Amino acid sequence: MQLSIIIVNFNVRYFLEQCLCAVQKAIEEIDAEVWIVDNASSDGSIEYLRNRFHFPIYLSNANNLGFSKANNLALHKARGEFILFLNPDTIIPEDCLLKCLAFMCSHKEAGALGVRMVDGSGKFLPESKRSFPAPYTSLYKLLGLNAVFPKSKVFDRYALGYLDENKTHDVDVLAGAFMMVRQPLLLQLGGFDESFFMYGEDIDLSYRIQQAGYRNYYFADTTIIHFKGESTKKGTLNYVHIFYNAMSIFVKKHYGGNKARMYNRLIHGGIWLRASATVVNNFLKQVWLPAAELAIMMLAFLLAGIATGSLFAKNALAPGHAIELSWPLFASCYLLTGVLAGIYHERYSNIKVISAIAIATAVNLMVFELLPNPVRYAPVILVAAICAATLIIVFRTILHKLKIVKANKAATHRKQIAIAGTASQFGSIHRLLLKSGHLAADIRHLEIDEDPGTRDLAKLAHGVREGQYGEIIFCEGNLSFNDIIVLLQQVPQGVYARFHADHSSSIIGSDSRDTAGESLSDEGYYSLADPYQQYMKRLTDIVIALFILVSFPIQLLITGSRIIPHALVVLSGRKTWMGYGVQNLQMPVFKKGLLTTNRKPVANISTISSKNTAQHESSFRTGLYWLRDIKLIVKHYRRAGKN
């Protein structure tokens, strides 16, 4: 057998579905086998894929063994002359494997091969080619100098930014997302080092391949899509810990003496610095925009006080007192309304700002009606509201124009969506988009001829570049995967790209290398899968848990003694207040709930409804689920305190 492909999966079944569609095309002329190793996914990946793809060999692990162990399980069963380690969040062109195998066969000194990779927006991924980690190389990366000087041989040695990405090179490190290795060499080396759970195992294997006298090649004659962000989110403390711990293992294993000690000090210092920077950065990401709008509202009240100053000339209270009294209440109402509306979670719209300002104004006026001579405050509040709305809308518009703040993702329903496919593909994708809440008027067709031989790729590329679209869905079929990868790299900045393989049941995409991908399936659209709904669900859990803890004497009388530990468990994030009674593998994955909306009992969970499973599942498809959460929790949480 010529080739064995090993793919390790963890909760990315729709991405793996698209990956397998591409792999199936790429191995048509190759004697190959495909191994899928599932690391205890909770999204029903294996059940879902087995019904659609019969050619892979499936292995299911009871626990998440990590990347290295999972790959090694299949490696020792594989029969191919070459082994390809492939990530599930990849799409490869039809001729990719043939080209790679031809290169490996003609270059006997090649121990392993990696390829040119782009992310879901078409941007080149620098980790396609790397050097081995060294003290100064890592220091420059930690300090961000590699990003400032991306073509420097000194500062960007780690990503080899000075090497032409469009030319084949002999490099140090290849990415485990696509790594083709000679099978006898792999068996000689023992496969991946299982000390590495995630990250670093590809660096270690690349190093040992060179130590065995072979070369690692970055092969630029084919390009694949690697969506990234599907297993571990960058920018989290967990990512920082896992990545730099992997570097520490590598150094201890391969570097000795003073060099290893110096490098480990650098790594541990780097972990502390990056962890601190991550905490600060994540905090600033959350608070800088609300803080800026608070400052804008304060400015609005100051301007309103000046503008209405003459009204206070004969009164005991000066405008400053009105500002001190009314601004905090106004700002609090605005922020609360804004958070619930999602304007700090990529759901901003001018209407939402005006609505939040209107609510804050109404609350302020009602409160100040209780004070003596309320008319003295009304002009300041009304003028401040108009001023605040105007300034915030102008401020947000500037941020969006400068791309400092992303455009409203919810507003993509009002953006033009182009479906690049045949008439039949347009019909099926159109129905799926309508089902998920998009409007028919916003969906356009970038038509591709039903006959593959007559399609005009140049014309389609022009339509991709020049069309005023917010999103483009590329449909594989009469468009090849190779065509799609070429077109992807011509998509204008700020336009989202999505992908749908012929005869598949899903659409996938990822807008950058650092963000988790998104998927849409014909199995149903679930509102709770929306990141905003998940954010609001977690916020609801926290607020209710804090309320119970603050009012614990009353809660002990109403609900019983167990409500306090339950609130602490929810606050820690280990459980949620409202969960599934019966987990449907098609639905979003969440922590176990203390309460459920299904009649079937689950161990240690209170059931609160007699709705059947079908009704329960359909309730997740549309609407603001977190509002239903609040209603059900308030109504039934006493049961959680007695179990």
XYZ file of C-alpha atoms in Angstrom:
643
model
C 0.000 0.000 0.000
C 1.320 3.413 -0.968
C -0.225 5.742 1.621
C -1.889 5.662 5.045
C -3.664 8.833 6.217
C -4.182 9.269 9.975
C -6.655 11.878 11.254
C -7.238 12.504 14.971
C -10.653 13.990 15.749
C -11.992 15.792 18.799
C -15.464 17.371 18.547
C -15.134 18.777 15.008
C -17.403 16.457 13.048
C -18.550 18.995 10.435
C -14.977 20.088 9.714
C -13.966 16.437 9.473
C -16.893 15.792 7.134
C -15.569 18.407 4.700
C -12.016 17.120 5.179
C -13.056 13.561 4.284
C -14.881 14.769 1.176
C -11.611 16.313 -0.001
C -9.506 13.303 1.027
C -11.851 10.955 -0.829
C -11.219 12.889 -4.059
C -7.458 13.104 -3.423
C -6.952 9.322 -3.015
C -8.940 8.223 -6.085
C -5.762 7.351 -8.008
C -3.736 6.200 -4.974
C -3.604 2.877 -3.159
C -4.441 4.374 0.242
C -6.192 3.816 3.545
C -7.648 6.377 5.952
C -7.669 6.018 9.735
C -9.963 8.157 11.921
C -8.965 8.134 15.600
C -11.623 9.753 17.788
C -10.427 11.099 21.139
C -13.655 10.637 23.130
C -15.636 13.302 21.261
C -18.944 14.260 22.831
C -20.538 15.554 19.612
C -21.324 12.135 18.125
C -18.606 12.437 15.484
C -18.158 8.726 14.824
C -21.882 7.963 14.628
C -22.391 10.923 12.318
C -19.474 10.083 9.991
C -19.925 6.301 9.811
C -23.281 6.801 8.094
C -21.705 9.051 5.459
C -18.219 7.648 4.834
C -17.548 3.930 4.640
C -13.942 4.010 3.399
C -12.164 5.149 6.625
C -11.181 2.769 9.419
C -12.570 4.153 12.688
C -10.901 3.873 16.100
C -12.684 5.244 19.169
C -10.892 6.085 22.418
C -12.760 6.078 25.729
C -10.695 9.068 26.889
C -8.902 11.971 25.242
C -5.407 10.519 24.857
C -3.922 13.602 23.253
C -2.547 14.095 19.744
C 0.600 11.973 19.998
C -0.897 8.825 21.544
C -3.912 8.883 19.244
C -1.733 9.124 16.130
C 0.547 6.355 17.352
C -2.423 4.016 17.852
C -3.164 4.110 14.130
C 0.499 4.317 13.106
C 1.238 0.840 14.436
C -1.714 -0.562 12.463
C -1.099 1.371 9.232
C 0.220 -0.451 6.149
C 1.236 2.411 3.872
C 4.748 3.039 2.553
C 4.161 6.676 3.528
C 2.193 8.005 6.491
C 0.305 11.306 6.309
C -0.659 12.906 9.630
C -3.551 15.214 8.743
C -5.648 17.515 10.915
C -9.456 17.218 10.678
C -9.841 20.984 10.137
C -8.121 20.906 6.735
C -9.196 20.861 3.100
C -6.749 19.478 0.538
C -6.889 19.855 -3.277
C -7.439 16.858 -5.528
C -3.839 16.635 -6.791
C -2.186 17.380 -3.437
C -1.286 13.827 -2.434
C -0.112 12.804 -5.896
C 2.273 15.775 -5.989
C 3.574 15.084 -2.477
C 4.150 11.390 -3.151
C 5.947 12.173 -6.415
C 8.259 14.572 -4.585
C 9.009 12.088 -1.813
C 9.752 9.309 -4.324
C 12.119 11.543 -6.307
C 13.924 12.874 -3.224
C 15.265 9.888 -1.324
C 16.897 12.175 1.246
C 13.454 13.525 2.234
C 12.300 12.051 5.523
C 9.213 14.212 5.846
C 7.253 16.764 3.852
C 4.915 19.618 4.752
C 2.967 21.930 2.455
C 1.963 25.557 2.060
C -1.053 26.265 4.290
C -3.564 29.128 4.343
C -6.250 29.815 6.934
C -9.997 30.068 6.369
C -9.647 33.623 5.073
C -6.891 32.734 2.594
C -3.952 34.142 4.569
C -0.658 32.265 4.556
C 0.085 30.409 7.797
C 3.713 31.028 8.825
C 3.887 27.787 10.814
C 3.968 25.974 7.458
C 7.774 26.276 7.768
C 9.713 26.840 10.975
C 13.119 26.539 12.585
C 13.893 24.707 15.796
C 13.266 26.658 18.998
C 16.400 28.295 20.369
C 16.812 30.783 23.251
C 17.103 33.943 21.183
C 14.608 32.757 18.571
C 12.023 32.145 21.288
C 12.859 35.437 23.009
C 12.173 37.398 19.816
C 8.881 35.537 19.426
C 7.886 36.200 23.050
C 8.670 39.907 22.640
C 6.701 40.063 19.386
C 9.718 41.187 17.350
C 8.988 38.490 14.766
C 5.691 40.233 13.987
C 7.375 43.653 13.750
C 10.137 42.340 11.435
C 8.456 39.451 9.555
C 11.182 39.152 6.884
C 14.186 39.386 9.204
C 16.660 36.482 9.351
C 17.369 37.457 12.962
C 14.002 38.363 14.487
C 11.747 36.004 12.499
C 13.963 32.970 12.345
C 11.310 30.878 14.115
C 8.819 31.175 11.190
C 11.591 31.541 8.567
C 9.829 34.647 7.273
C 12.758 35.486 5.014
C 12.179 32.324 2.923
C 9.827 32.710 -0.056
C 6.546 30.990 0.819
C 6.007 30.127 -2.855
C 9.249 28.138 -3.220
C 10.179 24.706 -1.888
C 12.793 24.761 0.893
C 14.734 22.423 3.152
C 13.546 23.509 6.635
C 13.825 22.397 10.252
C 10.242 21.976 11.440
C 7.054 20.884 9.687
C 3.524 21.323 11.023
C 1.668 18.298 12.348
C -1.460 19.534 10.573
C -0.043 18.040 7.345
C 3.072 15.929 7.725
C 3.962 13.132 5.295
C 6.683 10.800 6.600
C 8.274 7.567 5.378
C 6.739 4.682 7.297
C 9.978 2.711 7.948
C 11.567 5.876 9.348
C 8.576 6.491 11.615
C 8.701 2.961 12.980
C 12.437 3.321 13.525
C 11.841 6.538 15.512
C 8.824 5.159 17.383
C 6.360 7.705 16.017
C 5.407 10.759 18.042
C 6.821 11.168 21.543
C 3.835 10.600 23.827
C 5.256 12.966 26.456
C 3.679 15.711 24.343
C -0.093 15.902 24.833
C -0.669 18.697 22.338
C 1.828 21.023 20.594
C 5.535 20.391 20.278
C 5.226 16.795 19.073
C 5.746 17.880 15.448
C 8.849 19.874 16.427
C 10.230 16.876 18.297
C 9.561 14.469 15.405
C 11.076 16.916 12.894
C 14.205 17.134 15.060
C 14.562 13.340 15.325
C 14.079 12.949 11.556
C 17.027 15.274 10.973
C 19.067 13.481 13.628
C 18.439 10.239 11.714
C 20.119 11.780 8.648
C 17.032 12.802 6.651
C 15.734 16.210 5.534
C 12.427 17.956 6.169
C 10.979 19.716 3.121
C 8.513 22.589 2.912
C 6.746 21.801 -0.394
C 5.236 24.922 -1.999
C 3.740 23.327 -5.131
C 0.434 22.613 -3.419
C -1.663 24.635 -0.955
C -4.178 23.400 1.626
C -6.641 25.156 3.927
C -6.012 24.748 7.651
C -8.772 26.434 9.627
C -7.012 26.273 13.014
C -8.520 27.192 16.379
C -10.636 24.034 16.454
C -8.948 22.222 19.331
C -7.452 24.866 21.606
C -8.189 28.560 21.395
C -5.205 30.821 21.157
C -5.118 33.692 23.602
C -6.253 31.528 26.510
C -4.217 30.655 29.597
C -4.689 26.993 28.739
C -3.039 27.516 25.346
C -0.115 29.429 26.880
C 0.442 26.694 29.465
C 0.233 23.771 27.016
C 2.363 25.397 24.304
C 5.221 26.565 26.503
C 5.173 23.392 28.567
C 5.668 21.511 25.283
C 8.664 23.727 24.497
C 10.088 22.943 27.935
C 9.768 19.183 27.311
C 11.541 19.572 23.964
C 14.446 21.514 25.487
C 14.944 19.073 28.364
C 14.963 16.198 25.898
C 17.271 17.569 23.199
C 19.369 20.370 24.693
C 21.861 19.679 27.458
C 23.960 21.555 29.990
C 23.915 25.325 30.360
C 21.962 25.802 27.148
C 19.053 23.740 28.480
C 19.080 25.518 31.850
C 19.160 28.959 30.216
C 16.418 28.024 27.791
C 14.199 26.602 30.517
C 14.586 29.767 32.576
C 13.635 31.722 29.481
C 10.648 29.465 28.836
C 9.343 29.682 32.406
C 9.849 33.434 32.353
C 8.045 33.476 29.031
C 5.158 31.475 30.438
C 4.780 33.971 33.268
C 5.014 36.949 30.914
C 2.657 35.496 28.321
C 0.179 34.366 30.969
C 0.192 37.826 32.529
C -0.124 39.440 29.116
C -2.982 37.064 28.236
C -4.893 37.923 31.423
C -4.390 41.657 30.888
C -5.180 41.417 27.182
C -8.361 39.385 27.716
C -9.441 41.806 30.451
C -8.814 44.842 28.257
C -10.675 43.217 25.373
C -13.690 42.897 27.641
C -13.633 46.316 29.283
C -12.032 48.867 26.958
C -15.095 49.401 24.764
C -17.612 49.746 27.637
C -15.096 52.022 29.430
C -14.767 54.209 26.331
C -18.545 54.488 26.036
C -18.798 55.360 29.740
C -16.378 58.219 29.095
C -18.481 59.297 26.115
C -21.622 59.328 28.277
C -19.859 61.403 30.916
C -18.828 63.853 28.191
C -22.428 63.919 26.958
C -23.680 64.856 30.432
C -21.034 67.568 30.780
C -22.048 69.046 27.421
C -25.719 68.749 28.383
C -25.023 70.536 31.671
C -23.331 73.395 29.839
C -26.081 73.565 27.199
C -28.858 73.708 29.807
C -26.922 75.736 32.388
C -29.214 78.770 32.139
C -32.111 76.667 33.405
C -30.309 76.255 36.735
C -29.350 79.868 37.275
C -31.916 80.520 39.992
C -31.935 77.033 41.529
C -30.016 75.752 44.524
C -28.578 72.784 42.628
C -25.960 73.421 39.953
C -25.704 71.363 36.725
C -22.745 69.458 38.199
C -24.990 68.003 40.873
C -27.408 66.805 38.226
C -24.553 65.075 36.432
C -23.269 63.445 39.628
C -26.728 62.185 40.480
C -28.014 61.064 37.080
C -24.939 59.950 35.116
C -24.170 56.747 37.141
C -27.775 55.540 36.883
C -27.946 56.420 33.195
C -24.645 54.657 32.431
C -25.600 51.555 34.434
C -28.914 51.202 32.601
C -27.201 51.661 29.234
C -24.476 49.086 29.949
C -26.927 46.510 31.285
C -29.194 46.908 28.274
C -26.207 46.866 25.925
C -24.802 43.640 27.405
C -28.172 41.904 27.136
C -28.538 43.119 23.530
C -25.044 41.836 22.701
C -23.516 45.098 21.473
C -20.218 44.119 23.136
C -20.408 40.655 21.580
C -20.281 41.555 17.873
C -24.006 42.275 17.714
C -23.839 46.044 17.588
C -26.363 48.116 15.662
C -27.338 51.798 15.809
C -30.917 50.803 16.633
C -29.713 48.889 19.693
C -27.728 51.916 20.903
C -30.733 54.199 20.481
C -32.950 51.654 22.259
C -30.475 51.302 25.162
C -30.224 55.110 25.437
C -34.020 55.381 25.388
C -34.380 52.810 28.182
C -31.696 54.515 30.273
C -33.399 57.895 29.715
C -36.808 56.545 30.694
C -35.447 54.936 33.880
C -33.628 58.142 34.831
C -36.670 60.324 34.291
C -38.851 57.970 36.347
C -36.340 57.937 39.218
C -35.840 61.678 39.231
C -39.599 62.250 39.183
C -39.402 61.199 42.839
C -37.103 64.134 43.670
C -38.226 67.715 44.423
C -38.587 69.883 41.309
C -37.802 67.042 38.871
C -38.115 69.391 35.880
C -34.661 70.761 36.770
C -33.063 67.428 35.861
C -35.197 66.475 32.857
C -33.510 68.900 30.376
C -30.025 67.646 31.303
C -31.078 63.999 30.956
C -32.852 64.508 27.613
C -30.069 66.581 26.050
C -27.430 64.157 27.417
C -29.310 61.203 25.922
C -29.379 62.767 22.451
C -25.731 63.774 22.733
C -24.654 60.323 24.024
C -26.475 58.460 21.241
C -24.902 60.688 18.579
C -21.371 60.443 19.980
C -21.509 56.659 20.511
C -22.817 56.016 16.992
C -20.072 58.230 15.500
C -17.453 56.545 17.714
C -18.555 53.033 16.714
C -18.688 53.967 13.030
C -15.079 55.164 13.161
C -13.990 51.953 14.940
C -15.677 49.813 12.295
C -14.169 51.829 9.437
C -10.712 51.442 10.972
C -11.427 47.710 11.601
C -10.569 48.146 15.288
C -13.919 46.564 16.124
C -15.356 43.786 13.969
C -18.566 44.292 12.068
C -21.738 42.963 13.591
C -21.884 39.231 12.877
C -25.593 39.161 13.514
C -25.900 41.754 10.774
C -24.567 39.257 8.258
C -28.232 38.314 7.920
C -28.608 41.691 6.257
C -25.459 41.407 4.161
C -25.372 39.974 0.692
C -24.451 36.287 0.760
C -23.100 34.885 -2.483
C -23.433 31.162 -3.181
C -20.811 30.108 -5.728
C -22.235 26.917 -7.163
C -24.544 25.320 -9.694
C -28.295 25.926 -9.764
C -29.002 22.734 -7.817
C -26.372 23.574 -5.199
C -27.775 27.075 -4.901
C -31.222 25.624 -4.202
C -30.058 23.326 -1.378
C -27.808 25.934 0.274
C -30.531 28.570 -0.137
C -32.985 26.377 1.790
C -30.403 25.766 4.524
C -29.728 29.499 4.918
C -33.443 30.311 5.093
C -33.833 27.625 7.757
C -31.069 29.251 9.823
C -32.728 32.679 9.768
C -31.256 34.449 6.728
C -33.513 36.436 4.418
C -34.139 35.380 0.825
C -33.545 38.953 -0.393
C -29.960 38.838 0.921
C -28.919 35.662 -0.907
C -27.317 35.917 -4.350
C -26.113 33.319 -6.845
C -22.619 33.355 -8.331
C -23.629 30.895 -11.016
C -21.382 28.067 -12.170
C -22.258 26.103 -15.287
C -23.500 22.560 -14.702
C -20.883 21.367 -17.181
C -17.453 21.486 -15.463
C -15.706 21.858 -18.816
C -17.429 25.158 -19.621
C -17.038 27.001 -16.325
C -15.255 30.336 -16.537
C -12.987 30.480 -13.473
C -11.525 33.871 -14.423
C -15.020 35.384 -14.593
C -15.922 33.836 -11.254
C -12.700 35.151 -9.692
C -13.620 38.655 -10.923
C -17.061 38.270 -9.350
C -15.455 37.203 -6.069
C -13.105 40.205 -6.041
C -15.559 42.856 -7.196
C -18.879 41.714 -5.757
C -20.264 43.648 -2.797
C -20.771 40.605 -0.591
C -20.459 40.104 3.123
C -20.042 36.347 2.763
C -19.225 33.876 -0.021
C -20.078 30.184 0.174
C -17.931 28.084 -2.155
C -19.665 24.879 -3.259
C -17.403 22.032 -4.339
C -18.660 19.951 -7.224
C -18.217 21.594 -10.576
C -15.767 23.757 -8.682
C -12.864 21.574 -7.598
C -11.244 21.887 -4.180
C -8.200 23.211 -5.999
C -10.357 25.913 -7.673
C -11.824 26.876 -4.312
C -8.396 27.251 -2.679
C -7.280 29.486 -5.566
C -10.464 31.597 -5.319
C -10.219 31.829 -1.532
C -6.944 33.723 -1.809
C -8.720 36.363 -3.944
C -11.558 37.030 -1.491
C -11.418 40.710 -0.359
C -10.510 41.479 3.227
C -13.534 41.626 5.514
C -15.580 39.155 3.447
C -16.273 35.841 5.164
C -15.580 32.628 3.238
C -17.545 29.433 3.833
C -17.182 25.977 2.279
C -19.562 23.198 1.275
C -18.493 19.922 -0.330
C -20.855 18.261 -2.770
C -23.099 15.636 -1.122
C -22.111 16.837 2.368
C -24.601 18.030 4.978
C -22.768 21.054 6.341
C -21.135 24.399 5.669
C -17.946 25.351 7.504
C -15.640 28.341 7.815
C -13.249 30.223 10.079
C -12.521 33.910 9.736
C -8.946 33.912 11.015
C -6.203 31.644 12.293
C -6.940 32.538 15.939
C -10.685 32.038 16.056
C -12.698 28.898 16.446
C -14.525 27.876 13.290
C -18.219 28.011 12.586
C -20.458 25.386 11.042
C -24.011 25.074 9.816
C -25.745 21.768 9.169
C -28.976 20.638 7.563
C -29.669 18.711 10.760
C -31.015 21.923 12.212
C -30.044 25.374 13.328
C -29.652 25.750 17.073
C -29.773 29.198 18.547
C -27.760 27.961 21.515
C -24.814 27.237 19.193
C -24.474 30.994 18.660
C -21.447 32.290 20.663
C -23.580 35.198 21.929
C -26.217 32.810 23.282
C -23.487 30.754 24.965
C -22.033 33.931 26.459
C -25.439 34.990 27.764
C -26.124 31.498 29.132
C -22.881 31.629 31.127
C -23.653 35.169 32.304
C -27.103 34.017 33.422
C -25.527 31.151 35.383
C -23.111 33.528 37.134
C -25.706 36.186 38.023
C -28.171 33.661 39.462
C -25.430 31.862 41.405
C -24.195 35.156 42.890
C -27.745 36.184 43.815
C -28.284 32.862 45.627
C -24.977 33.207 47.513
C -25.713 36.805 48.544
C -29.206 35.883 49.743
C -28.203 32.539 51.259
C -30.125 32.885 54.575
C -33.392 33.248 52.651
C -32.362 30.541 50.161
C -31.745 28.060 52.991
C -35.335 28.501 54.127
C -36.815 28.327 50.623
C -34.746 25.688 48.863
C -32.755 23.663 51.368
C -29.104 23.315 52.258
C -27.829 21.957 48.944
C -28.502 25.119 46.947
C -25.330 26.814 48.246
C -22.855 24.122 47.061
C -24.823 23.921 43.810
C -24.394 27.675 43.311
C -20.642 27.357 43.957
C -20.360 24.531 41.402
C -22.176 26.622 38.777
C -20.048 29.671 39.588
C -16.885 27.594 39.056
C -18.117 26.584 35.600
C -18.249 22.838 36.300
C -22.029 22.713 35.830
C -24.807 24.875 34.436
C -28.202 25.589 35.964
C -30.174 24.415 32.950
C -28.943 21.435 30.928
C -30.143 18.604 28.771
C -32.303 15.807 30.113
C -31.198 13.582 27.263
C -28.141 14.704 25.295
C -28.859 14.701 21.567
C -25.535 14.336 19.756
C -26.619 16.890 17.146
C -26.987 19.633 19.722
C -24.379 22.005 21.202
C -22.297 20.476 23.981
C -22.615 21.966 27.477
C -21.794 21.104 31.048
C -24.178 18.871 32.947
C -27.213 20.758 34.243
C -28.634 20.878 37.762
C -32.061 21.272 36.163
C -33.346 19.913 32.859
C -36.235 20.560 30.510
C -36.797 16.901 29.704
C -38.961 14.432 31.551
C -36.410 11.598 31.406
C -34.354 11.537 34.603
C -30.580 11.841 34.621
C -28.469 10.924 37.644
C -28.192 13.753 40.191
C -30.281 16.116 38.028
C -33.735 17.490 38.785
C -36.262 17.174 35.961
C -38.808 19.916 35.667
C -40.879 19.368 32.563
C -43.038 16.748 30.924
C -42.091 17.781 27.410
C -40.957 14.906 25.234
C -37.531 14.673 23.666
C -38.553 16.025 20.260
C -40.207 19.083 21.783
C -37.212 19.589 24.030
C -34.789 19.531 21.102
C -36.871 21.841 18.936
C -36.934 24.444 21.705
C -33.223 24.974 21.111
C -33.561 25.754 17.425
C -34.776 29.337 17.594
C -35.283 32.202 19.992
C -33.309 33.637 22.892
C -32.586 30.498 24.862
C -31.008 32.303 27.814
C -34.294 34.130 28.450
C -36.039 30.760 28.681
C -33.251 29.641 31.000
C -34.037 32.478 33.407
C -37.764 31.773 33.341
C -37.353 28.057 34.026
C -34.643 28.480 36.658
C -36.662 31.052 38.613
C -39.699 28.792 38.450
C -38.027 25.523 39.432
C -34.646 26.167 41.087
C -36.019 25.187 44.518
C -35.862 21.581 43.352
C -32.126 21.897 42.748
C -31.648 22.738 46.422
C -33.331 19.551 47.556
C -31.303 17.099 45.441
